[in-house]
Tab-separated table of C-alpha atoms in Angstrom:
chain	number	residue	atom	x	y	z
A	47	GLN	CA	-23.652	-108.516	128.746
A	48	VAL	CA	-24.562	-108.452	132.424
A	49	GLN	CA	-27.818	-106.632	133.077
A	50	LEU	CA	-28.696	-105.707	136.627
A	51	VAL	CA	-32.057	-104.320	137.727
A	52	GLU	CA	-32.538	-102.737	141.128
A	53	SER	CA	-35.795	-102.217	142.996
A	54	GLY	CA	-37.007	-101.257	146.442
A	55	GLY	CA	-35.927	-97.656	146.821
A	56	GLY	CA	-38.192	-94.971	148.167
A	57	LEU	CA	-38.824	-92.398	150.867
A	58	VAL	CA	-38.549	-93.359	154.520
A	59	GLN	CA	-38.270	-91.529	157.813
A	60	ALA	CA	-35.090	-91.606	159.831
A	61	GLY	CA	-34.946	-94.769	161.913
A	62	GLY	CA	-36.965	-96.706	159.373
A	63	SER	CA	-36.042	-99.596	157.109
A	64	LEU	CA	-35.912	-100.384	153.425
A	65	ARG	CA	-34.934	-103.466	151.480
A	66	LEU	CA	-33.265	-103.125	148.105
A	67	SER	CA	-33.137	-105.968	145.620
A	68	CYS	CA	-31.137	-106.528	142.466
A	69	THR	CA	-31.798	-109.231	139.944
A	70	ARG	CA	-29.913	-110.487	136.949
A	71	SER	CA	-31.238	-112.792	134.317
A	72	GLY	CA	-29.177	-115.712	133.122
A	73	ARG	CA	-27.396	-118.709	134.562
A	74	THR	CA	-24.083	-117.064	135.415
A	75	PHE	CA	-25.181	-115.004	138.430
A	76	VAL	CA	-23.273	-117.274	140.793
A	77	ARG	CA	-19.991	-116.443	139.005
A	78	TYR	CA	-20.041	-112.857	140.174
A	79	VAL	CA	-19.189	-111.084	143.365
A	80	MET	CA	-22.074	-108.744	144.038
A	81	ALA	CA	-22.016	-105.375	145.730
A	82	TRP	CA	-23.927	-102.222	146.493
A	83	PHE	CA	-22.545	-98.741	146.014
A	84	ARG	CA	-24.223	-95.391	146.537
A	85	GLN	CA	-23.851	-91.846	145.360
A	86	ALA	CA	-25.207	-88.898	147.298
A	87	PRO	CA	-25.835	-85.516	145.636
A	88	GLY	CA	-22.565	-83.719	145.055
A	89	LYS	CA	-20.469	-86.640	146.245
A	90	GLU	CA	-18.512	-89.421	144.625
A	91	ARG	CA	-19.878	-92.924	144.393
A	92	GLU	CA	-18.884	-94.956	147.426
A	93	PHE	CA	-18.784	-98.603	148.414
A	94	VAL	CA	-21.557	-99.839	150.729
A	95	ALA	CA	-21.415	-103.634	150.930
A	96	ALA	CA	-20.231	-106.715	149.052
A	97	ILE	CA	-20.881	-110.429	149.151
A	98	SER	CA	-18.831	-113.297	147.760
A	99	ARG	CA	-20.051	-115.736	145.131
A	100	SER	CA	-21.216	-118.328	147.624
A	101	GLY	CA	-22.356	-115.778	150.189
A	102	ASP	CA	-19.890	-116.933	152.845
A	103	MET	CA	-18.035	-113.619	152.957
A	104	THR	CA	-19.384	-110.105	153.309
A	105	ARG	CA	-17.804	-106.705	153.588
A	106	TYR	CA	-19.315	-103.406	154.737
A	107	ALA	CA	-18.414	-99.772	154.776
A	108	ASP	CA	-17.837	-98.487	158.290
A	109	SER	CA	-20.737	-96.074	157.906
A	110	VAL	CA	-23.295	-98.879	157.463
A	111	ARG	CA	-21.833	-101.798	159.413
A	112	GLY	CA	-24.314	-103.067	161.969
A	113	ARG	CA	-27.258	-101.395	160.221
A	114	PHE	CA	-27.173	-102.868	156.704
A	115	THR	CA	-27.107	-106.528	155.710
A	116	ILE	CA	-26.246	-107.834	152.265
A	117	SER	CA	-27.458	-111.259	151.171
A	118	ARG	CA	-27.873	-113.250	147.988
A	119	ASP	CA	-30.028	-116.035	146.671
A	120	ASN	CA	-28.224	-117.683	143.779
A	121	ALA	CA	-31.235	-119.828	142.935
A	122	LYS	CA	-33.220	-116.634	142.309
A	123	ASN	CA	-30.343	-114.602	140.830
A	124	THR	CA	-30.954	-111.958	143.459
A	125	VAL	CA	-28.847	-109.887	145.823
A	126	SER	CA	-30.514	-107.833	148.529
A	127	LEU	CA	-29.572	-105.041	150.883
A	128	GLN	CA	-31.574	-104.802	154.089
A	129	MET	CA	-31.188	-101.304	155.482
A	130	ASN	CA	-32.240	-100.650	159.077
A	131	SER	CA	-31.944	-97.635	161.342
A	132	LEU	CA	-31.698	-95.389	158.324
A	133	LYS	CA	-30.222	-91.929	158.688
A	134	PRO	CA	-30.628	-88.827	156.526
A	135	GLU	CA	-27.003	-89.255	155.463
A	136	ASP	CA	-27.966	-92.570	153.857
A	137	THR	CA	-29.886	-90.589	151.227
A	138	ALA	CA	-28.387	-91.484	147.852
A	139	VAL	CA	-28.873	-93.349	144.630
A	140	TYR	CA	-28.006	-96.964	145.343
A	141	TYR	CA	-26.388	-99.046	142.631
A	142	CYS	CA	-26.075	-102.786	142.338
A	143	ALA	CA	-22.769	-103.945	140.886
A	144	ALA	CA	-21.148	-107.171	139.757
A	145	ASP	CA	-17.476	-107.964	139.569
A	146	ASN	CA	-14.964	-110.802	139.450
A	147	ILE	CA	-12.985	-109.949	142.576
A	148	PHE	CA	-13.842	-109.669	146.266
A	149	PRO	CA	-14.278	-107.096	147.486
A	150	PRO	CA	-14.959	-105.215	144.276
A	151	THR	CA	-13.227	-101.881	143.857
A	152	ARG	CA	-14.039	-100.992	140.252
A	153	PRO	CA	-16.930	-103.208	139.198
A	154	ASN	CA	-17.410	-103.991	135.555
A	155	TYR	CA	-21.178	-104.079	135.618
A	156	TRP	CA	-23.736	-101.697	137.078
A	157	GLY	CA	-27.473	-101.373	137.460
A	158	GLN	CA	-29.344	-98.196	136.694
A	159	GLY	CA	-29.696	-97.218	140.347
A	160	THR	CA	-32.586	-96.782	142.757
A	161	GLN	CA	-33.220	-93.659	144.823
A	162	VAL	CA	-33.329	-93.806	148.605
A	163	ILE	CA	-34.424	-90.709	150.514
A	164	VAL	CA	-34.326	-90.629	154.297
A	165	SER	CA	-36.181	-87.724	155.856
A	166	SER	CA	-35.271	-86.343	159.257
């Protein structure tokens, strides 16, 4: 069982920054491709960013490219999402996900989500 725990969400003004983190206990973190998805009210869950097992490859949604940066620290079993220049349309519940393929399309494992609210 892969358990993912997100943290770092909150309320921020437009133009501000937040950093989300996701941790997983255990020694197999490095085996998984990690990703962030988000779901805004009334919308379907959508892909945000992904990072390969070693961290040498990343992928971003067009809507966040250039503003968000995904990174991972395999020694700490952590994947992070640095979000800069936030916009009200970035408001959503953000989910950490783990999968076996890159980029992940239908991840097998999900965190519980962390709320991000961007005020205008």
